[in-house]
mmCIF file of C-alpha atoms and ligand atoms in Angstrom:
data_model
loop_
_atom_site.group_PDB
_atom_site.id
_atom_site.type_symbol
_atom_site.label_atom_id
_atom_site.label_comp_id
_atom_site.label_asym_id
_atom_site.label_seq_id
_atom_site.Cartn_x
_atom_site.Cartn_y
_atom_site.Cartn_z
ATOM 1 C CA MET S 21 -0.511 -0.204 -0.317
ATOM 2 C CA ASN S 22 1.427 3.542 -0.807
ATOM 3 C CA LYS S 23 1.808 5.431 2.090
ATOM 4 C CA LEU S 24 1.931 8.936 0.606
ATOM 5 C CA VAL S 25 -1.524 10.665 1.523
ATOM 6 C CA ARG S 26 -3.062 12.275 -2.361
ATOM 7 C CA LYS S 27 -5.621 11.626 -2.630
ATOM 8 C CA ALA S 28 -9.073 13.583 -1.170
ATOM 9 C CA VAL S 29 -12.520 12.894 -1.390
ATOM 10 C CA PHE S 30 -14.767 16.479 -0.792
ATOM 11 C CA PRO S 31 -18.973 14.429 -0.369
ATOM 12 C CA ALA S 32 -20.423 17.355 -1.744
ATOM 13 C CA GLY S 33 -24.211 14.739 -2.707
ATOM 14 C CA GLY S 34 -26.284 15.763 0.185
ATOM 15 C CA LEU S 35 -29.087 18.094 0.033
ATOM 16 C CA GLY S 36 -28.604 20.535 2.496
ATOM 17 C CA THR S 37 -31.617 21.056 3.956
ATOM 18 C CA ARG S 38 -30.681 23.350 7.570
ATOM 19 C CA PHE S 39 -29.589 26.194 4.772
ATOM 20 C CA LEU S 40 -33.674 25.837 3.237
ATOM 21 C CA PRO S 41 -34.414 27.956 0.650
ATOM 22 C CA ALA S 42 -31.041 29.548 -0.088
ATOM 23 C CA THR S 43 -29.961 25.382 -1.093
ATOM 24 C CA LYS S 44 -32.932 25.470 -3.149
ATOM 25 C CA VAL S 45 -31.351 25.416 -6.309
ATOM 26 C CA ILE S 46 -27.601 26.196 -5.149
ATOM 27 C CA PRO S 47 -25.372 23.655 -3.794
ATOM 28 C CA LYS S 48 -24.643 24.106 0.207
ATOM 29 C CA GLU S 49 -21.124 23.914 -1.256
ATOM 30 C CA MET S 50 -21.870 27.065 -3.191
ATOM 31 C CA LEU S 51 -22.939 29.765 -0.249
ATOM 32 C CA ALA S 52 -20.187 32.029 -0.020
ATOM 33 C CA LEU S 53 -18.048 32.931 3.036
ATOM 34 C CA VAL S 54 -16.855 36.091 1.801
ATOM 35 C CA ASP S 55 -16.178 36.310 -1.158
ATOM 36 C CA LYS S 56 -15.775 32.898 -2.108
ATOM 37 C CA PRO S 57 -18.046 29.518 -2.153
ATOM 38 C CA ILE S 58 -16.800 27.120 0.477
ATOM 39 C CA ILE S 59 -15.890 24.477 -0.346
ATOM 40 C CA GLN S 60 -13.467 26.470 -2.607
ATOM 41 C CA TYR S 61 -11.817 26.823 1.158
ATOM 42 C CA GLY S 62 -11.671 23.484 1.913
ATOM 43 C CA VAL S 63 -10.048 22.408 -1.852
ATOM 44 C CA GLU S 64 -7.639 25.093 -1.568
ATOM 45 C CA GLU S 65 -6.683 23.433 2.415
ATOM 46 C CA ALA S 66 -5.922 19.653 0.532
ATOM 47 C CA ILE S 67 -3.612 21.504 -1.669
ATOM 48 C CA ALA S 68 -1.251 23.274 1.047
ATOM 49 C CA SER S 69 -2.312 19.566 2.804
ATOM 50 C CA GLY S 70 0.064 18.587 0.213
ATOM 51 C CA ILE S 71 -3.053 16.939 -1.441
ATOM 52 C CA GLU S 72 -2.093 16.749 -5.405
ATOM 53 C CA HIS S 73 -6.131 14.663 -6.394
ATOM 54 C CA ILE S 74 -9.258 16.371 -5.088
ATOM 55 C CA ILE S 75 -12.569 13.757 -5.965
ATOM 56 C CA ILE S 76 -15.663 15.238 -5.061
ATOM 57 C CA ILE S 77 -19.082 13.994 -5.157
ATOM 58 C CA THR S 78 -21.760 15.866 -6.644
ATOM 59 C CA GLY S 79 -25.305 15.211 -6.557
ATOM 60 C CA ARG S 80 -28.393 15.969 -8.459
ATOM 61 C CA GLY S 81 -28.633 20.135 -9.319
ATOM 62 C CA LYS S 82 -25.101 20.085 -8.253
ATOM 63 C CA GLY S 83 -23.250 21.064 -11.623
ATOM 64 C CA THR S 84 -22.237 24.366 -11.002
ATOM 65 C CA MET S 85 -19.441 23.306 -8.503
ATOM 66 C CA GLU S 86 -17.791 22.177 -12.114
ATOM 67 C CA ASP S 87 -17.895 25.392 -13.316
ATOM 68 C CA HIS S 88 -17.209 26.820 -10.688
ATOM 69 C CA PHE S 89 -13.334 24.667 -11.162
ATOM 70 C CA ASP S 90 -13.644 24.615 -14.366
ATOM 71 C CA HIS S 91 -12.410 27.691 -16.952
ATOM 72 C CA SER S 92 -15.186 30.960 -17.475
ATOM 73 C CA PHE S 93 -13.585 31.220 -21.774
ATOM 74 C CA GLU S 94 -16.397 34.052 -21.465
ATOM 75 C CA LEU S 95 -15.673 35.990 -18.586
ATOM 76 C CA ASP S 96 -12.147 35.606 -19.456
ATOM 77 C CA ALA S 97 -12.884 36.744 -22.380
ATOM 78 C CA THR S 98 -14.512 40.482 -21.101
ATOM 79 C CA LEU S 99 -12.106 40.411 -18.418
ATOM 80 C CA GLU S 100 -8.700 40.958 -20.355
ATOM 81 C CA ARG S 101 -10.667 42.868 -23.248
ATOM 82 C CA ARG S 102 -11.978 45.055 -21.057
ATOM 83 C CA GLY S 103 -8.372 45.556 -18.537
ATOM 84 C CA LYS S 104 -9.427 43.590 -15.438
ATOM 85 C CA HIS S 105 -6.028 42.451 -14.941
ATOM 86 C CA GLU S 106 -6.224 41.471 -11.523
ATOM 87 C CA LEU S 107 -10.494 39.787 -11.581
ATOM 88 C CA LEU S 108 -8.912 37.365 -14.826
ATOM 89 C CA ALA S 109 -6.086 35.655 -12.804
ATOM 90 C CA VAL S 110 -8.809 35.063 -10.248
ATOM 91 C CA SER S 111 -10.726 33.838 -11.870
ATOM 92 C CA ARG S 112 -8.532 31.545 -14.611
ATOM 93 C CA ASN S 113 -6.126 30.228 -9.861
ATOM 94 C CA VAL S 114 -9.591 28.884 -10.164
ATOM 95 C CA ALA S 115 -10.078 26.742 -12.416
ATOM 96 C CA THR S 116 -6.272 25.429 -12.376
ATOM 97 C CA LEU S 117 -6.955 25.360 -8.498
ATOM 98 C CA ALA S 118 -5.650 22.030 -8.237
ATOM 99 C CA ARG S 119 -5.993 18.525 -10.422
ATOM 100 C CA ILE S 120 -10.802 17.583 -9.780
ATOM 101 C CA SER S 121 -12.549 13.801 -10.885
ATOM 102 C CA TYR S 122 -16.015 13.791 -10.302
ATOM 103 C CA VAL S 123 -18.411 10.986 -9.085
ATOM 104 C CA ARG S 124 -21.761 11.061 -9.308
ATOM 105 C CA GLN S 125 -23.799 9.700 -6.309
ATOM 106 C CA LYS S 126 -27.213 9.231 -7.940
ATOM 107 C CA GLU S 127 -29.606 9.223 -4.525
ATOM 108 C CA PRO S 128 -28.073 10.772 -0.761
ATOM 109 C CA LEU S 129 -27.319 8.189 1.129
ATOM 110 C CA GLY S 130 -25.220 9.091 3.201
ATOM 111 C CA LEU S 131 -22.253 10.319 3.581
ATOM 112 C CA GLY S 132 -20.839 6.334 4.429
ATOM 113 C CA HIS S 133 -22.203 5.477 0.695
ATOM 114 C CA ALA S 134 -20.919 8.625 -0.726
ATOM 115 C CA VAL S 135 -17.524 7.960 0.315
ATOM 116 C CA LEU S 136 -18.172 4.938 -0.576
ATOM 117 C CA CYS S 137 -18.267 7.341 -4.295
ATOM 118 C CA ALA S 138 -14.728 7.324 -4.489
ATOM 119 C CA LYS S 139 -13.302 4.356 -3.659
ATOM 120 C CA GLU S 140 -12.581 3.060 -8.156
ATOM 121 C CA PHE S 141 -11.021 6.450 -7.468
ATOM 122 C CA VAL S 142 -8.873 6.439 -4.439
ATOM 123 C CA GLY S 143 -7.460 2.523 -4.897
ATOM 124 C CA ASP S 144 -4.990 0.762 -2.007
ATOM 125 C CA GLU S 145 -3.996 4.294 -0.735
ATOM 126 C CA PRO S 146 -4.616 6.471 2.143
ATOM 127 C CA PHE S 147 -6.595 8.900 1.317
ATOM 128 C CA ALA S 148 -8.693 12.160 2.888
ATOM 129 C CA VAL S 149 -12.425 13.420 3.552
ATOM 130 C CA LEU S 150 -12.824 16.944 3.891
ATOM 131 C CA LEU S 151 -16.996 17.946 5.037
ATOM 132 C CA PRO S 152 -17.299 21.366 2.495
ATOM 133 C CA ASP S 153 -19.324 22.756 4.473
ATOM 134 C CA ASP S 154 -16.323 22.869 7.790
ATOM 135 C CA VAL S 155 -14.632 25.728 7.196
ATOM 136 C CA ILE S 156 -11.920 25.548 9.388
ATOM 137 C CA ASP S 157 -9.539 28.023 9.751
ATOM 138 C CA ALA S 158 -5.721 27.062 10.748
ATOM 139 C CA GLU S 159 -2.241 27.820 9.884
ATOM 140 C CA PRO S 160 -0.625 24.495 9.334
ATOM 141 C CA PRO S 161 -4.050 23.500 7.692
ATOM 142 C CA CYS S 162 -6.188 21.072 10.050
ATOM 143 C CA LEU S 163 -5.403 18.339 6.957
ATOM 144 C CA LYS S 164 -1.694 18.812 6.800
ATOM 145 C CA GLN S 165 -1.793 18.933 10.903
ATOM 146 C CA MET S 166 -4.024 15.319 10.487
ATOM 147 C CA ILE S 167 -1.309 14.533 8.146
ATOM 148 C CA ASP S 168 1.788 14.859 10.172
ATOM 149 C CA VAL S 169 -0.360 12.474 12.461
ATOM 150 C CA PHE S 170 -1.021 10.150 10.491
ATOM 151 C CA GLU S 171 2.855 9.210 8.926
ATOM 152 C CA GLU S 172 3.564 8.816 12.880
ATOM 153 C CA LYS S 173 0.770 7.829 14.141
ATOM 154 C CA GLY S 174 0.376 4.221 11.057
ATOM 155 C CA GLY S 175 -3.255 4.840 11.555
ATOM 156 C CA SER S 176 -6.316 6.375 10.534
ATOM 157 C CA VAL S 177 -7.162 9.687 11.397
ATOM 158 C CA LEU S 178 -10.263 11.713 12.515
ATOM 159 C CA ALA S 179 -10.451 15.485 13.527
ATOM 160 C CA THR S 180 -12.138 15.917 16.563
ATOM 161 C CA GLN S 181 -13.338 18.512 18.883
ATOM 162 C CA THR S 182 -14.644 19.241 22.739
ATOM 163 C CA VAL S 183 -18.022 19.723 22.285
ATOM 164 C CA GLU S 184 -20.150 20.021 26.585
ATOM 165 C CA GLY S 185 -23.916 19.592 27.018
ATOM 166 C CA PRO S 186 -26.475 18.107 24.623
ATOM 167 C CA ALA S 187 -24.920 19.725 21.928
ATOM 168 C CA ILE S 188 -23.138 16.610 21.663
ATOM 169 C CA SER S 189 -25.628 14.774 20.406
ATOM 170 C CA ALA S 190 -26.091 16.450 16.533
ATOM 171 C CA TYR S 191 -22.588 14.920 16.271
ATOM 172 C CA GLY S 192 -20.316 10.889 16.125
ATOM 173 C CA VAL S 193 -18.734 11.423 19.870
ATOM 174 C CA LEU S 194 -15.638 9.043 20.331
ATOM 175 C CA ALA S 195 -14.793 6.840 23.029
ATOM 176 C CA GLY S 196 -11.480 6.456 24.140
ATOM 177 C CA ALA S 197 -8.103 7.506 26.135
ATOM 178 C CA GLN S 198 -6.183 10.659 25.609
ATOM 179 C CA ASP S 199 -2.871 9.880 24.559
ATOM 180 C CA PRO S 200 -0.623 9.964 27.856
ATOM 181 C CA ASP S 201 2.243 10.754 25.556
ATOM 182 C CA ASN S 202 0.344 13.616 23.213
ATOM 183 C CA PRO S 203 -2.727 15.462 24.758
ATOM 184 C CA ARG S 204 -4.868 16.426 21.305
ATOM 185 C CA ILE S 205 -4.369 13.061 20.310
ATOM 186 C CA TYR S 206 -7.081 10.221 21.546
ATOM 187 C CA ASN S 207 -6.747 6.176 21.327
ATOM 188 C CA CYS S 208 -9.986 5.334 19.929
ATOM 189 C CA THR S 209 -11.969 2.696 21.774
ATOM 190 C CA GLY S 210 -15.036 2.760 19.698
ATOM 191 C CA MET S 211 -16.939 5.766 18.431
ATOM 192 C CA VAL S 212 -21.225 6.806 18.237
ATOM 193 C CA GLU S 213 -22.754 8.757 15.989
ATOM 194 C CA LYS S 214 -25.522 10.945 17.305
ATOM 195 C CA PRO S 215 -26.107 10.052 20.968
ATOM 196 C CA ARG S 216 -28.498 11.084 23.094
ATOM 197 C CA PHE S 217 -26.227 12.917 25.967
ATOM 198 C CA ALA S 218 -26.536 11.215 28.200
ATOM 199 C CA ASP S 219 -25.555 8.502 26.528
ATOM 200 C CA ALA S 220 -22.365 9.963 24.851
ATOM 201 C CA PRO S 221 -18.649 8.040 25.793
ATOM 202 C CA SER S 222 -16.869 11.355 25.539
ATOM 203 C CA SER S 223 -16.615 15.358 24.929
ATOM 204 C CA GLN S 224 -14.791 14.687 22.065
ATOM 205 C CA ALA S 225 -17.054 14.760 18.212
ATOM 206 C CA ILE S 226 -15.884 13.877 15.145
ATOM 207 C CA ILE S 227 -16.108 17.138 12.470
ATOM 208 C CA GLY S 228 -15.463 17.218 9.265
ATOM 209 C CA ARG S 229 -11.643 16.328 8.723
ATOM 210 C CA TYR S 230 -10.693 11.972 8.107
ATOM 211 C CA VAL S 231 -7.340 10.388 7.269
ATOM 212 C CA LEU S 232 -8.753 7.144 6.644
ATOM 213 C CA THR S 233 -7.119 3.566 5.074
ATOM 214 C CA PRO S 234 -8.958 1.943 2.060
ATOM 215 C CA ARG S 235 -9.592 -1.026 3.896
ATOM 216 C CA VAL S 236 -12.660 1.258 4.730
ATOM 217 C CA PHE S 237 -13.906 0.684 1.280
ATOM 218 C CA ALA S 238 -14.623 -2.955 1.983
ATOM 219 C CA LEU S 239 -15.847 -2.095 5.264
ATOM 220 C CA LEU S 240 -18.447 0.719 4.081
ATOM 221 C CA GLU S 241 -19.457 -1.885 1.565
ATOM 222 C CA GLN S 242 -20.958 -4.448 3.726
ATOM 223 C CA THR S 243 -22.118 -1.416 6.010
ATOM 224 C CA ARG S 244 -25.882 -0.748 6.822
ATOM 225 C CA PRO S 245 -27.967 1.678 6.672
ATOM 226 C CA GLY S 246 -28.128 3.836 10.133
ATOM 227 C CA ALA S 247 -29.150 6.097 11.934
ATOM 228 C CA GLY S 248 -31.267 8.033 9.409
ATOM 229 C CA GLY S 249 -32.172 5.552 7.143
ATOM 230 C CA GLU S 250 -28.628 6.945 5.386
ATOM 231 C CA ILE S 251 -25.105 4.664 5.175
ATOM 232 C CA GLN S 252 -22.791 6.470 7.710
ATOM 233 C CA LEU S 253 -18.955 6.858 7.411
ATOM 234 C CA THR S 254 -18.810 6.678 11.460
ATOM 235 C CA ASP S 255 -19.941 3.094 11.374
ATOM 236 C CA GLY S 256 -17.620 1.821 8.553
ATOM 237 C CA ILE S 257 -14.586 3.161 10.518
ATOM 238 C CA LYS S 258 -16.028 1.301 13.451
ATOM 239 C CA ALA S 259 -15.669 -1.743 11.627
ATOM 240 C CA LEU S 260 -12.064 -0.592 10.765
ATOM 241 C CA LEU S 261 -11.573 0.255 14.992
ATOM 242 C CA LYS S 262 -11.777 -3.895 15.214
ATOM 243 C CA GLU S 263 -9.044 -4.707 12.373
ATOM 244 C CA GLU S 264 -6.871 -1.558 12.865
ATOM 245 C CA LYS S 265 -5.536 1.017 15.084
ATOM 246 C CA VAL S 266 -7.453 5.011 14.545
ATOM 247 C CA PHE S 267 -6.638 8.224 16.385
ATOM 248 C CA GLY S 268 -8.885 10.783 17.057
ATOM 249 C CA TYR S 269 -7.367 14.965 16.793
ATOM 250 C CA THR S 270 -8.086 17.812 18.234
ATOM 251 C CA PHE S 271 -6.307 19.907 15.721
ATOM 252 C CA GLU S 272 -4.969 23.074 16.127
ATOM 253 C CA GLY S 273 -7.440 26.476 14.579
ATOM 254 C CA LYS S 274 -10.834 27.205 14.549
ATOM 255 C CA ARG S 275 -13.794 25.799 12.919
ATOM 256 C CA PHE S 276 -17.035 27.016 11.355
ATOM 257 C CA ASP S 277 -19.744 24.639 10.451
ATOM 258 C CA ALA S 278 -21.216 26.627 7.163
ATOM 259 C CA GLY S 279 -23.170 24.236 6.107
ATOM 260 C CA ASP S 280 -25.508 25.919 9.121
ATOM 261 C CA LYS S 281 -27.433 29.033 8.960
ATOM 262 C CA PHE S 282 -25.295 30.204 11.890
ATOM 263 C CA GLY S 283 -22.804 28.227 11.899
ATOM 264 C CA MET S 284 -22.054 30.163 8.260
ATOM 265 C CA LEU S 285 -23.007 34.210 10.323
ATOM 266 C CA GLN S 286 -20.135 33.757 12.250
ATOM 267 C CA ALA S 287 -17.506 32.791 9.902
ATOM 268 C CA THR S 288 -19.446 35.298 7.768
ATOM 269 C CA VAL S 289 -17.294 38.494 10.700
ATOM 270 C CA GLU S 290 -14.600 36.415 11.632
ATOM 271 C CA PHE S 291 -13.447 35.556 7.485
ATOM 272 C CA ALA S 292 -14.892 39.923 6.697
ATOM 273 C CA LEU S 293 -12.229 40.973 9.395
ATOM 274 C CA LYS S 294 -9.044 38.879 8.677
ATOM 275 C CA ARG S 295 -9.836 40.291 5.476
ATOM 276 C CA PRO S 296 -6.689 43.540 4.223
ATOM 277 C CA GLU S 297 -8.221 45.152 2.579
ATOM 278 C CA PHE S 298 -12.078 45.974 4.028
ATOM 279 C CA GLY S 299 -11.366 43.960 7.982
ATOM 280 C CA ALA S 300 -10.652 47.954 9.104
ATOM 281 C CA LYS S 301 -13.576 49.227 7.978
ATOM 282 C CA PHE S 302 -15.841 45.616 8.914
ATOM 283 C CA ARG S 303 -14.367 46.125 12.894
ATOM 284 C CA ALA S 304 -15.392 50.014 12.631
ATOM 285 C CA TYR S 305 -18.722 49.055 10.717
ATOM 286 C CA LEU S 306 -19.971 46.620 13.720
ATOM 287 C CA LYS S 307 -18.620 48.626 16.598
ATOM 288 C CA GLY S 308 -20.998 51.689 15.276
ATOM 289 C CA LEU S 309 -23.673 49.445 15.315
ATOM 290 C CA PRO S 310 -25.776 49.622 18.860
ATOM 291 C CA LEU S 311 -25.862 45.917 20.402
HETATM 292 P P1 UTP R 9 -24.235 17.374 6.398
HETATM 293 O O1 UTP R 9 -25.744 15.855 6.210
HETATM 294 O O2 UTP R 9 -23.899 18.140 6.986
HETATM 295 O O3 UTP R 9 -24.836 17.564 4.565
HETATM 296 O O4 UTP R 9 -23.755 16.059 6.018
HETATM 297 P P2 UTP R 9 -26.678 17.236 4.411
HETATM 298 O O5 UTP R 9 -27.437 16.048 4.277
HETATM 299 O O6 UTP R 9 -25.963 17.969 3.276
HETATM 300 O O7 UTP R 9 -27.717 19.063 5.475
HETATM 301 P P3 UTP R 9 -28.257 18.986 5.779
HETATM 302 O O8 UTP R 9 -28.193 18.024 7.689
HETATM 303 O O9 UTP R 9 -29.449 18.287 5.519
HETATM 304 O O10 UTP R 9 -28.701 20.385 5.692
HETATM 305 C C1 UTP R 9 -22.253 16.319 5.835
HETATM 306 C C2 UTP R 9 -21.849 16.208 3.907
HETATM 307 O O11 UTP R 9 -22.410 14.958 3.379
HETATM 308 C C3 UTP R 9 -22.339 15.402 1.845
HETATM 309 C C4 UTP R 9 -22.526 15.862 2.350
HETATM 310 O O12 UTP R 9 -23.010 17.050 1.333
HETATM 311 C C5 UTP R 9 -21.998 17.580 3.270
HETATM 312 O O13 UTP R 9 -20.969 17.380 2.447
HETATM 313 N N1 UTP R 9 -22.992 14.198 1.821
HETATM 314 C C6 UTP R 9 -23.490 13.764 2.983
HETATM 315 C C7 UTP R 9 -23.806 13.597 0.854
HETATM 316 O O14 UTP R 9 -21.861 13.248 0.220
HETATM 317 N N2 UTP R 9 -24.049 12.232 0.303
HETATM 318 C C8 UTP R 9 -25.631 12.316 1.777
HETATM 319 O O15 UTP R 9 -25.513 10.845 0.307
HETATM 320 C C9 UTP R 9 -25.430 12.517 2.857
#
């Protein structure tokens, strides 16, 4: 098995119901965070982490993602004619960011099923999974931190964050114990998808970044629909845990759930404040609000 993590899967076949009505026609992954679709943040993170090939799992009505990461000859020609060279560079840059392949998930049967759709492209090598609506502000990039842990530990790595209280029920939750040598690493012994607060085995919630070994594909093929009638990625990883080591990793950085209206608002404010062109102006605007 090739040991390098060179490929990343972006499951983007879901319906995005939490963001209706915006997502009735526009894919959730194409919603703009300041001025970039949220999936572009993930693609840029993957490239900055050393990923060479990106596989996006799409579904019905998701064609704009393919157009976004492609050349737009009419737009580019118009920008060139008008002498808008900076904007032309922005447009061209998106089309040349990465080698991207698309696989269509014909029915949204769950995240585990979406990942399984990438099996032929990934083959027999470890790979990353990035959920595009989890936008992570981190340096080094979250995925790079995880790949380093994967290379050091030699087992699958799941990004986690501590979630206190009943909010834990919205996540997959790890069971296990903190690594005695590195408090950011969690030696995993089990996991539960969306437990009741009372049943949650820990406060370690899985969030949308994974580095997985290819064995998970065979196990996902045997996975029956679980919580919500969907084929859950967590159930596939649970089966993997019986055969291989799996680690949780509390990354350094901040995660925003941009697939949720409130999370998107938080991300918008924080990313806008960081922008050199208008961050100071935006800060002054916020300070002037009668809050
Ligand atoms: P979510 O549950 O966050 O996405 O799945 P969703 O179903 O699109 O959104 P809501 O909850 O209805 O608002 C996590 C990720 O898995 C993908 C989604 O696109 C999202 O990126 N996914 C989910 C698939 O690719 N296929 C599926 O069948 C389900």
